[in-house]
mmCIF file of C-alpha atoms and ligand atoms in Angstrom:
data_model
loop_
_atom_site.group_PDB
_atom_site.id
_atom_site.type_symbol
_atom_site.label_atom_id
_atom_site.label_comp_id
_atom_site.label_asym_id
_atom_site.label_seq_id
_atom_site.Cartn_x
_atom_site.Cartn_y
_atom_site.Cartn_z
ATOM 1 C CA MET P 1 -14.364 -18.641 -170.733
ATOM 2 C CA SER P 2 -11.301 -19.877 -172.577
ATOM 3 C CA PRO P 3 -10.315 -17.966 -175.723
ATOM 4 C CA LEU P 4 -11.479 -19.382 -179.028
ATOM 5 C CA THR P 5 -9.010 -21.460 -181.017
ATOM 6 C CA ASP P 6 -7.847 -20.188 -184.405
ATOM 7 C CA TYR P 7 -10.056 -22.736 -186.110
ATOM 8 C CA GLU P 8 -13.130 -21.667 -184.146
ATOM 9 C CA LEU P 9 -12.438 -18.057 -185.068
ATOM 10 C CA ILE P 10 -12.167 -19.019 -188.736
ATOM 11 C CA GLN P 11 -15.470 -20.875 -188.591
ATOM 12 C CA SER P 12 -17.094 -17.876 -186.955
ATOM 13 C CA CYS P 13 -15.637 -15.688 -189.699
ATOM 14 C CA LEU P 14 -17.046 -17.917 -192.401
ATOM 15 C CA GLN P 15 -20.458 -17.487 -190.796
ATOM 16 C CA GLY P 16 -20.165 -13.756 -191.406
ATOM 17 C CA ASN P 17 -18.676 -12.578 -188.129
ATOM 18 C CA GLN P 18 -15.963 -10.141 -189.190
ATOM 19 C CA ASP P 19 -14.887 -9.378 -185.619
ATOM 20 C CA SER P 20 -13.455 -12.875 -185.420
ATOM 21 C CA PHE P 21 -11.085 -11.955 -188.202
ATOM 22 C CA ALA P 22 -9.983 -8.866 -186.290
ATOM 23 C CA GLU P 23 -8.998 -11.244 -183.480
ATOM 24 C CA LEU P 24 -6.979 -13.378 -185.916
ATOM 25 C CA ILE P 25 -5.193 -10.263 -187.157
ATOM 26 C CA ALA P 26 -4.366 -9.297 -183.579
ATOM 27 C CA ARG P 27 -2.859 -12.744 -183.018
ATOM 28 C CA TYR P 28 -0.680 -12.890 -186.114
ATOM 29 C CA LYS P 29 0.015 -9.331 -187.268
ATOM 30 C CA ASN P 30 3.449 -9.144 -185.605
ATOM 31 C CA LEU P 31 4.532 -12.492 -186.998
ATOM 32 C CA VAL P 32 3.444 -11.637 -190.539
ATOM 33 C CA TYR P 33 4.816 -8.114 -190.364
ATOM 34 C CA SER P 34 8.244 -9.069 -189.044
ATOM 35 C CA VAL P 35 8.721 -11.922 -191.514
ATOM 36 C CA ILE P 36 7.813 -9.592 -194.384
ATOM 37 C CA LEU P 37 10.011 -6.809 -193.007
ATOM 38 C CA ARG P 38 12.988 -9.182 -193.035
ATOM 39 C CA MET P 39 12.238 -9.962 -196.650
ATOM 40 C CA VAL P 40 11.750 -6.410 -197.957
ATOM 41 C CA ASN P 41 13.661 -4.352 -195.348
ATOM 42 C CA ASP P 42 11.333 -1.367 -195.669
ATOM 43 C CA ARG P 43 8.738 -0.575 -193.038
ATOM 44 C CA GLU P 44 6.256 1.167 -195.308
ATOM 45 C CA GLU P 45 6.443 -1.583 -197.900
ATOM 46 C CA ALA P 46 6.193 -4.279 -195.233
ATOM 47 C CA ASN P 47 3.113 -2.599 -193.809
ATOM 48 C CA ASP P 48 1.365 -2.534 -197.199
ATOM 49 C CA LEU P 49 2.350 -6.107 -197.990
ATOM 50 C CA ALA P 50 1.249 -7.374 -194.571
ATOM 51 C CA GLN P 51 -2.143 -5.731 -195.071
ATOM 52 C CA ASP P 52 -2.450 -7.370 -198.485
ATOM 53 C CA VAL P 53 -1.576 -10.710 -196.931
ATOM 54 C CA PHE P 54 -4.388 -10.441 -194.389
ATOM 55 C CA LEU P 55 -6.824 -9.505 -197.138
ATOM 56 C CA LYS P 56 -5.669 -12.544 -199.080
ATOM 57 C CA LEU P 57 -6.098 -14.716 -195.992
ATOM 58 C CA TYR P 58 -9.605 -13.379 -195.516
ATOM 59 C CA LYS P 59 -10.589 -14.065 -199.113
ATOM 60 C CA ASN P 60 -9.216 -17.599 -198.915
ATOM 61 C CA LEU P 61 -10.427 -18.553 -195.443
ATOM 62 C CA ASP P 62 -12.668 -21.287 -196.873
ATOM 63 C CA LYS P 63 -9.564 -22.930 -198.320
ATOM 64 C CA TYR P 64 -7.902 -23.346 -194.931
ATOM 65 C CA TYR P 65 -7.829 -26.877 -193.603
ATOM 66 C CA PRO P 66 -6.654 -27.528 -190.063
ATOM 67 C CA ASP P 67 -4.042 -30.087 -191.178
ATOM 68 C CA TYR P 68 -1.505 -27.352 -190.490
ATOM 69 C CA LYS P 69 -1.438 -24.679 -187.855
ATOM 70 C CA PHE P 70 -3.037 -21.418 -188.930
ATOM 71 C CA SER P 71 0.298 -19.656 -188.351
ATOM 72 C CA THR P 72 1.986 -22.061 -190.787
ATOM 73 C CA TRP P 73 -0.602 -21.362 -193.462
ATOM 74 C CA THR P 74 -0.324 -17.633 -192.757
ATOM 75 C CA ILE P 75 3.448 -17.502 -193.184
ATOM 76 C CA ARG P 76 3.243 -19.609 -196.307
ATOM 77 C CA ILE P 77 0.825 -17.124 -197.861
ATOM 78 C CA ALA P 78 2.938 -14.199 -196.630
ATOM 79 C CA THR P 79 6.226 -15.495 -198.074
ATOM 80 C CA ASN P 80 4.598 -16.478 -201.366
ATOM 81 C CA HIS P 81 2.956 -13.084 -201.580
ATOM 82 C CA VAL P 82 6.263 -11.277 -201.120
ATOM 83 C CA ILE P 83 7.973 -13.500 -203.693
ATOM 84 C CA ASP P 84 5.173 -12.818 -206.189
ATOM 85 C CA TYR P 85 5.312 -9.131 -205.431
ATOM 86 C CA ARG P 86 9.060 -9.079 -206.019
ATOM 87 C CA ARG P 87 8.698 -10.957 -209.234
ATOM 88 C CA ARG P 88 6.220 -8.351 -210.392
ATOM 89 C CA LYS P 89 8.400 -5.497 -209.220
ATOM 90 C CA LYS P 90 11.530 -7.112 -210.700
ATOM 91 C CA GLN P 91 14.189 -4.941 -209.173
ATOM 92 C CA GLU P 92 14.590 -4.736 -205.462
ATOM 93 C CA THR P 93 15.039 -1.440 -203.659
ATOM 94 C CA VAL P 94 16.516 -1.530 -200.212
ATOM 95 C CA SER P 95 16.611 1.430 -197.868
ATOM 96 C CA MET P 96 18.621 0.645 -194.780
ATOM 97 C CA GLU P 97 17.726 3.853 -192.942
ATOM 98 C CA GLU P 98 14.254 2.481 -192.393
ATOM 99 C CA VAL P 99 15.414 -0.221 -190.019
ATOM 100 C CA GLU P 100 16.448 1.275 -186.717
ATOM 101 C CA TYR P 101 18.071 -0.445 -183.806
ATOM 102 C CA GLU P 102 18.201 0.354 -180.154
ATOM 103 C CA LEU P 103 21.739 0.856 -178.924
ATOM 104 C CA GLY P 104 23.266 -0.032 -175.595
ATOM 105 C CA THR P 105 23.371 3.109 -173.426
ATOM 106 C CA ASP P 106 26.663 2.212 -171.746
ATOM 107 C CA ASP P 107 28.575 2.388 -175.024
ATOM 108 C CA SER P 108 30.785 5.255 -176.031
ATOM 109 C CA PRO P 109 29.538 7.057 -179.171
ATOM 110 C CA GLU P 110 32.342 5.593 -181.276
ATOM 111 C CA ASN P 111 31.649 2.072 -180.065
ATOM 112 C CA ALA P 112 27.977 2.583 -180.596
ATOM 113 C CA TYR P 113 28.688 3.756 -184.114
ATOM 114 C CA ILE P 114 30.843 0.731 -184.910
ATOM 115 C CA ARG P 115 28.308 -1.654 -183.423
ATOM 116 C CA GLN P 116 25.536 0.015 -185.380
ATOM 117 C CA GLU P 117 27.611 -0.332 -188.545
ATOM 118 C CA GLN P 118 28.250 -4.021 -187.904
ATOM 119 C CA LYS P 119 24.615 -4.680 -187.157
ATOM 120 C CA GLN P 120 23.566 -2.987 -190.353
ATOM 121 C CA GLU P 121 26.161 -4.900 -192.304
ATOM 122 C CA LEU P 122 24.980 -8.249 -190.967
ATOM 123 C CA ASN P 123 21.420 -7.232 -191.583
ATOM 124 C CA GLN P 124 22.302 -6.289 -195.128
ATOM 125 C CA MET P 125 23.980 -9.675 -195.608
ATOM 126 C CA LEU P 126 20.801 -11.340 -194.441
ATOM 127 C CA VAL P 127 18.732 -9.245 -196.850
ATOM 128 C CA ASP P 128 21.133 -10.138 -199.657
ATOM 129 C CA LEU P 129 20.731 -13.886 -199.122
ATOM 130 C CA PRO P 130 18.580 -15.537 -201.786
ATOM 131 C CA ASP P 131 14.999 -16.163 -200.590
ATOM 132 C CA MET P 132 15.454 -19.922 -200.516
ATOM 133 C CA TYR P 133 18.036 -19.518 -197.719
ATOM 134 C CA LYS P 134 16.791 -16.313 -196.167
ATOM 135 C CA ILE P 135 13.230 -17.444 -195.488
ATOM 136 C CA PRO P 136 14.192 -20.603 -193.541
ATOM 137 C CA ILE P 137 16.956 -18.719 -191.686
ATOM 138 C CA VAL P 138 14.618 -15.918 -190.621
ATOM 139 C CA LEU P 139 11.881 -18.347 -189.602
ATOM 140 C CA TYR P 140 14.304 -20.501 -187.636
ATOM 141 C CA HIS P 141 16.561 -17.962 -185.985
ATOM 142 C CA GLU P 142 14.265 -14.988 -185.634
ATOM 143 C CA GLN P 143 10.809 -16.510 -185.328
ATOM 144 C CA ASP P 144 11.987 -19.615 -183.455
ATOM 145 C CA LEU P 145 10.018 -21.993 -185.648
ATOM 146 C CA SER P 146 11.021 -25.662 -185.752
ATOM 147 C CA TYR P 147 12.491 -27.392 -188.800
ATOM 148 C CA GLN P 148 9.210 -29.252 -189.201
ATOM 149 C CA GLU P 149 7.147 -26.072 -189.151
ATOM 150 C CA ILE P 150 9.401 -24.514 -191.775
ATOM 151 C CA ALA P 151 9.149 -27.664 -193.888
ATOM 152 C CA ASP P 152 5.346 -27.313 -193.739
ATOM 153 C CA ILE P 153 5.552 -23.660 -194.735
ATOM 154 C CA ILE P 154 7.837 -24.000 -197.725
ATOM 155 C CA HIS P 155 6.502 -27.428 -198.739
ATOM 156 C CA GLU P 156 9.895 -29.087 -198.770
ATOM 157 C CA PRO P 157 11.221 -32.147 -196.951
ATOM 158 C CA LEU P 158 12.902 -31.718 -193.579
ATOM 159 C CA SER P 159 16.323 -32.630 -194.981
ATOM 160 C CA LYS P 160 16.120 -29.840 -197.536
ATOM 161 C CA VAL P 161 15.134 -27.313 -194.879
ATOM 162 C CA LYS P 162 18.126 -28.299 -192.733
ATOM 163 C CA ASN P 163 20.404 -28.114 -195.739
ATOM 164 C CA ARG P 164 19.234 -24.662 -196.653
ATOM 165 C CA ILE P 165 19.620 -23.363 -193.128
ATOM 166 C CA PHE P 166 23.128 -24.837 -192.889
ATOM 167 C CA ARG P 167 24.071 -23.376 -196.264
ATOM 168 C CA GLY P 168 22.516 -20.035 -195.375
ATOM 169 C CA ARG P 169 24.569 -19.865 -192.183
ATOM 170 C CA ARG P 170 27.706 -20.733 -194.101
ATOM 171 C CA MET P 171 26.932 -18.027 -196.656
ATOM 172 C CA LEU P 172 26.436 -15.458 -193.890
ATOM 173 C CA LYS P 173 29.693 -16.537 -192.302
ATOM 174 C CA GLU P 174 31.544 -16.217 -195.599
ATOM 175 C CA SER P 175 30.166 -12.720 -196.203
ATOM 176 C CA LEU P 176 31.157 -11.686 -192.695
ATOM 177 C CA LEU P 177 34.619 -13.166 -193.187
ATOM 178 C CA ASN P 178 35.070 -11.328 -196.493
ATOM 179 C CA LEU P 179 33.976 -8.111 -194.860
ATOM 180 C CA ARG P 180 36.451 -8.535 -192.007
ATOM 181 C CA LYS P 181 39.250 -9.237 -194.477
ATOM 182 C CA LYS P 182 38.355 -6.138 -196.464
ATOM 183 C CA GLU P 183 38.290 -4.049 -193.293
ATOM 184 C CA GLN P 184 41.685 -5.387 -192.208
ATOM 185 C CA ALA P 185 43.165 -4.647 -195.615
ATOM 186 C CA GLY P 186 41.747 -1.135 -195.347
ATOM 187 C CA TYR P 187 43.361 -0.536 -191.947
ATOM 188 C CA GLY P 188 46.669 -1.958 -193.169
ATOM 189 C CA VAL P 189 47.067 0.701 -195.852
ATOM 190 C CA MET U 1 38.150 -34.577 -192.049
ATOM 191 C CA GLU U 2 38.328 -33.268 -188.502
ATOM 192 C CA CYS U 3 37.364 -29.788 -189.694
ATOM 193 C CA GLU U 4 34.311 -31.214 -191.457
ATOM 194 C CA LYS U 5 33.263 -32.886 -188.221
ATOM 195 C CA ALA U 6 33.828 -29.612 -186.407
ATOM 196 C CA GLY U 7 31.635 -27.823 -188.983
ATOM 197 C CA GLY U 8 28.842 -30.322 -188.302
ATOM 198 C CA TYR U 9 29.165 -29.789 -184.574
ATOM 199 C CA MET U 10 28.989 -26.042 -185.071
ATOM 200 C CA MET U 11 25.652 -26.497 -186.838
ATOM 201 C CA LYS U 12 24.457 -28.606 -183.891
ATOM 202 C CA TYR U 13 25.725 -25.912 -181.558
ATOM 203 C CA MET U 14 23.648 -23.312 -183.390
ATOM 204 C CA ASP U 15 20.636 -25.620 -183.170
ATOM 205 C CA GLY U 16 21.195 -25.933 -179.436
ATOM 206 C CA VAL U 17 21.506 -29.730 -179.653
ATOM 207 C CA LEU U 18 25.242 -30.216 -179.109
ATOM 208 C CA ALA U 19 25.873 -32.936 -176.529
ATOM 209 C CA GLU U 20 28.502 -32.435 -173.834
ATOM 210 C CA PRO U 21 31.147 -34.834 -175.225
ATOM 211 C CA GLU U 22 30.697 -33.202 -178.637
ATOM 212 C CA ALA U 23 31.132 -29.766 -177.095
ATOM 213 C CA LEU U 24 34.343 -30.899 -175.401
ATOM 214 C CA TRP U 25 35.654 -32.338 -178.648
ATOM 215 C CA LEU U 26 34.805 -29.142 -180.533
ATOM 216 C CA ASN U 27 36.469 -27.046 -177.888
ATOM 217 C CA LYS U 28 39.648 -29.083 -178.172
ATOM 218 C CA HIS U 29 39.626 -28.858 -181.959
ATOM 219 C CA ILE U 30 39.127 -25.106 -181.951
ATOM 220 C CA LEU U 31 42.153 -24.657 -179.695
ATOM 221 C CA GLN U 32 44.281 -26.457 -182.274
ATOM 222 C CA CYS U 33 42.735 -25.296 -185.551
ATOM 223 C CA GLU U 34 42.934 -21.607 -186.442
ATOM 224 C CA HIS U 35 40.516 -21.947 -189.352
ATOM 225 C CA CYS U 36 37.738 -23.538 -187.290
ATOM 226 C CA LYS U 37 38.351 -21.097 -184.483
ATOM 227 C CA GLU U 38 37.736 -18.208 -186.857
ATOM 228 C CA ASP U 39 34.599 -19.893 -188.195
ATOM 229 C CA PHE U 40 33.307 -20.565 -184.724
ATOM 230 C CA PHE U 41 33.617 -16.943 -183.646
ATOM 231 C CA LEU U 42 32.014 -15.709 -186.855
ATOM 232 C CA TYR U 43 29.070 -18.059 -186.312
ATOM 233 C CA ASP U 44 28.867 -16.972 -182.716
ATOM 234 C CA HIS U 45 28.747 -13.360 -183.821
ATOM 235 C CA ILE U 46 25.928 -14.133 -186.273
ATOM 236 C CA MET U 47 23.947 -15.992 -183.591
ATOM 237 C CA GLU U 48 24.414 -13.100 -181.221
ATOM 238 C CA HIS U 49 23.082 -10.809 -183.908
ATOM 239 C CA PHE U 50 20.001 -12.976 -184.328
ATOM 240 C CA ALA U 51 19.424 -13.081 -180.586
ATOM 241 C CA LYS U 52 19.591 -9.294 -180.382
ATOM 242 C CA MET U 53 17.469 -8.643 -183.416
ATOM 243 C CA PRO U 54 14.432 -6.771 -182.120
ATOM 244 C CA LEU U 55 11.137 -8.460 -182.944
ATOM 245 C CA CYS U 56 9.252 -5.968 -185.021
ATOM 246 C CA ASP U 57 5.714 -5.097 -184.069
ATOM 247 C CA ALA U 58 3.205 -4.218 -186.750
ATOM 248 C CA PRO U 59 2.283 -0.504 -186.899
ATOM 249 C CA ALA U 60 -0.162 0.681 -184.242
ATOM 250 C CA ASN U 61 -3.285 1.013 -186.367
ATOM 251 C CA PHE U 62 -2.647 -2.122 -188.397
ATOM 252 C CA GLU U 63 -5.832 -4.004 -187.444
ATOM 253 C CA GLU U 64 -8.092 -1.026 -188.084
ATOM 254 C CA ARG U 65 -6.579 -0.434 -191.503
ATOM 255 C CA VAL U 66 -6.973 -4.054 -192.546
ATOM 256 C CA MET U 67 -10.512 -4.276 -191.159
ATOM 257 C CA ALA U 68 -11.494 -1.070 -192.980
ATOM 258 C CA ARG U 69 -10.398 -2.680 -196.238
ATOM 259 C CA ILE U 70 -12.102 -5.954 -195.361
ATOM 260 C CA ARG U 71 -15.444 -4.271 -194.641
ATOM 261 C CA LEU U 72 -15.509 -3.191 -198.263
ATOM 262 C CA LEU U 73 -15.374 -6.837 -199.316
ATOM 263 C CA PRO U 74 -18.212 -9.339 -199.434
ATOM 264 C CA ALA U 75 -18.335 -11.951 -196.656
ATOM 265 C CA PRO U 76 -15.781 -14.742 -197.073
ATOM 266 C CA ALA U 77 -16.855 -17.519 -199.361
ATOM 267 C CA ALA U 78 -18.660 -20.177 -197.359
ATOM 268 C CA LEU U 79 -19.961 -23.597 -198.287
ATOM 269 C CA THR U 80 -23.068 -22.127 -199.912
ATOM 270 C CA ASP U 81 -20.775 -20.621 -202.504
ATOM 271 C CA SER U 82 -19.857 -23.959 -204.008
ATOM 272 C CA LEU U 83 -23.566 -24.746 -204.421
ATOM 273 C CA GLU U 84 -24.049 -21.382 -206.085
ATOM 274 C CA ARG U 85 -21.148 -22.086 -208.372
ATOM 275 C CA ALA U 86 -22.652 -25.442 -209.338
ATOM 276 C CA PHE U 87 -25.953 -23.762 -210.202
ATOM 277 C CA CYS U 88 -24.111 -21.152 -212.235
ATOM 278 C CA GLY U 89 -22.396 -23.935 -214.152
ATOM 279 C CA ILE U 90 -25.688 -25.668 -214.935
ATOM 280 C CA TRP U 91 -27.272 -22.416 -216.065
ATOM 281 C CA GLY U 92 -24.200 -21.589 -218.130
ATOM 282 C CA VAL U 93 -24.358 -24.903 -220.006
ATOM 283 C CA PHE U 94 -28.103 -24.479 -220.487
ATOM 284 C CA PHE U 95 -27.715 -21.033 -222.027
ATOM 285 C CA VAL U 96 -24.856 -22.060 -224.278
ATOM 286 C CA LEU U 97 -26.892 -24.990 -225.608
ATOM 287 C CA MET U 98 -29.887 -22.731 -226.081
ATOM 288 C CA ALA U 99 -27.818 -20.161 -227.984
ATOM 289 C CA LEU U 100 -26.340 -22.883 -230.181
ATOM 290 C CA GLY U 101 -29.819 -24.246 -230.897
ATOM 291 C CA LEU U 102 -31.015 -20.764 -231.785
ATOM 292 C CA LEU U 103 -28.101 -20.196 -234.142
ATOM 293 C CA LEU U 104 -28.636 -23.550 -235.787
ATOM 294 C CA GLY U 105 -32.375 -22.829 -236.084
ATOM 295 C CA MET U 106 -31.714 -19.433 -237.642
ATOM 296 C CA SER U 107 -29.338 -20.815 -240.251
ATOM 297 C CA LYS U 108 -31.076 -24.149 -240.781
ATOM 298 C CA ASP U 109 -31.982 -23.441 -244.410
ATOM 299 C CA ALA U 110 -28.358 -22.755 -245.286
ATOM 300 C CA VAL U 111 -27.199 -25.911 -243.525
ATOM 301 C CA ILE U 112 -29.815 -28.061 -245.243
ATOM 302 C CA ALA U 113 -28.930 -26.587 -248.638
ATOM 303 C CA TRP U 114 -25.245 -27.227 -248.014
ATOM 304 C CA LEU U 115 -25.907 -30.819 -247.019
ATOM 305 C CA SER U 116 -28.150 -31.574 -250.048
ATOM 306 C CA GLU U 117 -25.617 -30.060 -252.453
ATOM 307 C CA ARG U 118 -23.047 -32.602 -251.360
ATOM 308 C CA ALA U 119 -24.915 -35.607 -252.634
ATOM 309 C CA GLY U 120 -21.650 -37.397 -253.288
ATOM 310 C CA LEU U 121 -21.034 -37.589 -249.588
ATOM 311 C CA ALA U 122 -24.282 -39.508 -249.114
ATOM 312 C CA LEU U 123 -25.499 -36.777 -246.824
ATOM 313 C CA ALA U 124 -28.881 -36.415 -248.547
ATOM 314 C CA PRO U 125 -30.707 -38.644 -245.986
ATOM 315 C CA LEU U 126 -29.254 -36.536 -243.199
ATOM 316 C CA ALA U 127 -30.471 -33.377 -244.912
ATOM 317 C CA ALA U 128 -33.942 -34.841 -245.301
ATOM 318 C CA LEU U 129 -33.979 -35.898 -241.644
ATOM 319 C CA MET U 130 -32.860 -32.457 -240.568
ATOM 320 C CA ALA U 131 -35.432 -30.758 -242.741
ATOM 321 C CA SER U 132 -38.285 -32.772 -241.222
ATOM 322 C CA ALA U 133 -36.940 -32.283 -237.716
ATOM 323 C CA SER U 134 -36.554 -28.560 -238.247
ATOM 324 C CA ASP U 135 -40.135 -28.394 -239.492
ATOM 325 C CA ASP U 136 -41.241 -29.960 -236.210
ATOM 326 C CA VAL U 137 -39.118 -27.525 -234.245
ATOM 327 C CA THR U 138 -40.542 -24.591 -236.163
ATOM 328 C CA ARG U 139 -44.085 -25.789 -235.503
ATOM 329 C CA VAL U 140 -43.454 -26.216 -231.767
ATOM 330 C CA SER U 141 -41.646 -22.914 -231.406
ATOM 331 C CA ASN U 142 -44.387 -21.079 -233.284
ATOM 332 C CA LEU U 143 -46.926 -22.608 -230.909
ATOM 333 C CA PHE U 144 -44.780 -21.559 -227.965
ATOM 334 C CA LEU U 145 -44.373 -17.995 -229.255
ATOM 335 C CA MET U 146 -48.106 -17.703 -229.864
ATOM 336 C CA ASN U 147 -48.922 -18.865 -226.343
ATOM 337 C CA MET U 148 -46.262 -16.588 -224.968
ATOM 338 C CA SER U 149 -47.655 -13.520 -226.698
ATOM 339 C CA GLN U 150 -51.143 -14.388 -225.456
ATOM 340 C CA PHE U 151 -49.764 -14.724 -221.933
ATOM 341 C CA LEU U 152 -47.975 -11.368 -222.163
ATOM 342 C CA THR U 153 -51.134 -9.636 -223.407
ATOM 343 C CA ARG U 154 -53.061 -11.032 -220.459
ATOM 344 C CA ILE U 155 -50.378 -9.841 -218.034
ATOM 345 C CA TRP U 156 -50.414 -6.424 -219.630
ATOM 346 C CA GLN U 157 -54.196 -6.285 -219.258
ATOM 347 C CA PHE U 158 -53.862 -7.308 -215.614
ATOM 348 C CA PHE U 159 -51.336 -4.566 -214.860
ATOM 349 C CA SER U 160 -52.989 -1.858 -216.831
ATOM 350 C CA GLY U 161 -55.486 -1.183 -214.073
ATOM 351 C CA LEU U 162 -55.046 0.443 -210.688
ATOM 352 C CA GLN U 163 -53.250 -2.674 -209.566
ATOM 353 C CA VAL U 164 -50.037 -1.517 -211.170
ATOM 354 C CA ILE U 165 -49.688 1.435 -208.786
ATOM 355 C CA LEU U 166 -50.364 -0.798 -205.820
ATOM 356 C CA LEU U 167 -47.753 -3.294 -206.970
ATOM 357 C CA ILE U 168 -45.092 -0.648 -207.544
ATOM 358 C CA ALA U 169 -45.756 0.785 -204.099
ATOM 359 C CA MET U 170 -45.337 -2.670 -202.542
ATOM 360 C CA GLY U 171 -42.116 -3.247 -204.451
ATOM 361 C CA LEU U 172 -40.691 0.057 -203.263
ATOM 362 C CA LEU U 173 -41.599 -0.782 -199.686
ATOM 363 C CA ILE U 174 -39.749 -4.087 -199.880
ATOM 364 C CA LEU U 175 -36.720 -2.345 -201.412
ATOM 365 C CA VAL U 176 -36.585 0.197 -198.592
ATOM 366 C CA GLN U 177 -36.788 -2.629 -196.057
ATOM 367 C CA ILE U 178 -33.859 -4.422 -197.674
ATOM 368 C CA VAL U 179 -31.733 -1.271 -197.733
ATOM 369 C CA LEU U 180 -32.480 -0.557 -194.067
ATOM 370 C CA TYR U 181 -31.685 -4.148 -193.078
ATOM 371 C CA LYS U 182 -28.325 -4.082 -194.885
ATOM 372 C CA LYS U 183 -27.387 -0.741 -193.342
ATOM 373 C CA ASP U 184 -28.196 -2.122 -189.902
ATOM 374 C CA LYS U 185 -26.038 -5.163 -190.515
ATOM 375 C CA VAL U 186 -23.065 -3.014 -191.549
ATOM 376 C CA ASP U 187 -23.461 -0.766 -188.511
ATOM 377 C CA THR U 188 -23.563 -3.620 -186.030
ATOM 378 C CA ALA U 189 -20.537 -5.170 -187.662
ATOM 379 C CA LYS U 190 -18.484 -2.072 -186.856
HETATM 380 ZN ZN1 ZN F 201 39.493 -27.362 -188.111
#
């Protein structure tokens, strides 16, 4: 028996079968969670927000139309939810310690430390990007979505999506360049 | 001009759609242009970072936690809901009209007096019309109330026998059945 499609699961859900929704969660929890984590950079917060997103999806299942993929609709609701949440919360709190990275074992401790620092710096630059650039960049480079899929998610034309990704990359590059310059100036003293 | 072209090619490179002649051109340009060379390596570093970024898995008990919250909710709105909403709308309009009618009926004397006082506005015919209409309404509603009270007395007589105990017992039985059925449904859903 082939697995049910997303749409079949949704229909089954609408007929009162809650287990079908559990299957949908299993399919998309990692996608939703990681996109949200990139936006808020806090595991606990991302967990709460991702749960809220699935509750929202469940309550609005009857409003889903299969014109778009379910994943597209899901990410759209997730990103909008985080933006709304931020608007309500106003100021953004970022705790970098929450995001851990695995380190290469062959590195010396000093190298590992420097690499860790650089990774965190780049990650912080990504977090600092405005949502309009960060969301497409994360969806494209981390989630491997296509330009068209991102256009569907953020409801903007393809050209705008490309523009934002290009600008976002340039902004990341500029921040990295500034950081390098600062570091070099620091060593020079 | 050349640097702008190189910037465009770098974007294509990051999209993985740079053709071979374009790659060769970019390579040549980078060897000559310090600025683009720096940019290229910065972009490369960023792309490397993205490639190494670990995909984050949701916490282990994520599904259970969401499902526990969902089980507290009513079933997702299905098609029947829109029908229900339509009925609610009709009933809502009906009750609003009824309430308005009642209010108007209760204060009809005041309204009629107000209308007749303003003779200059030529509203007297309207007042007369309203007065006669309200008389009709009063007659009909009195008839209705009388019949209603008769009906209620009969019902009261009907229930005031042994039947009332029997009926209450039956009602309780049905209630217990419903509760058991719902409990069963929740258990099987788990
Ligand atoms: Zn150049």
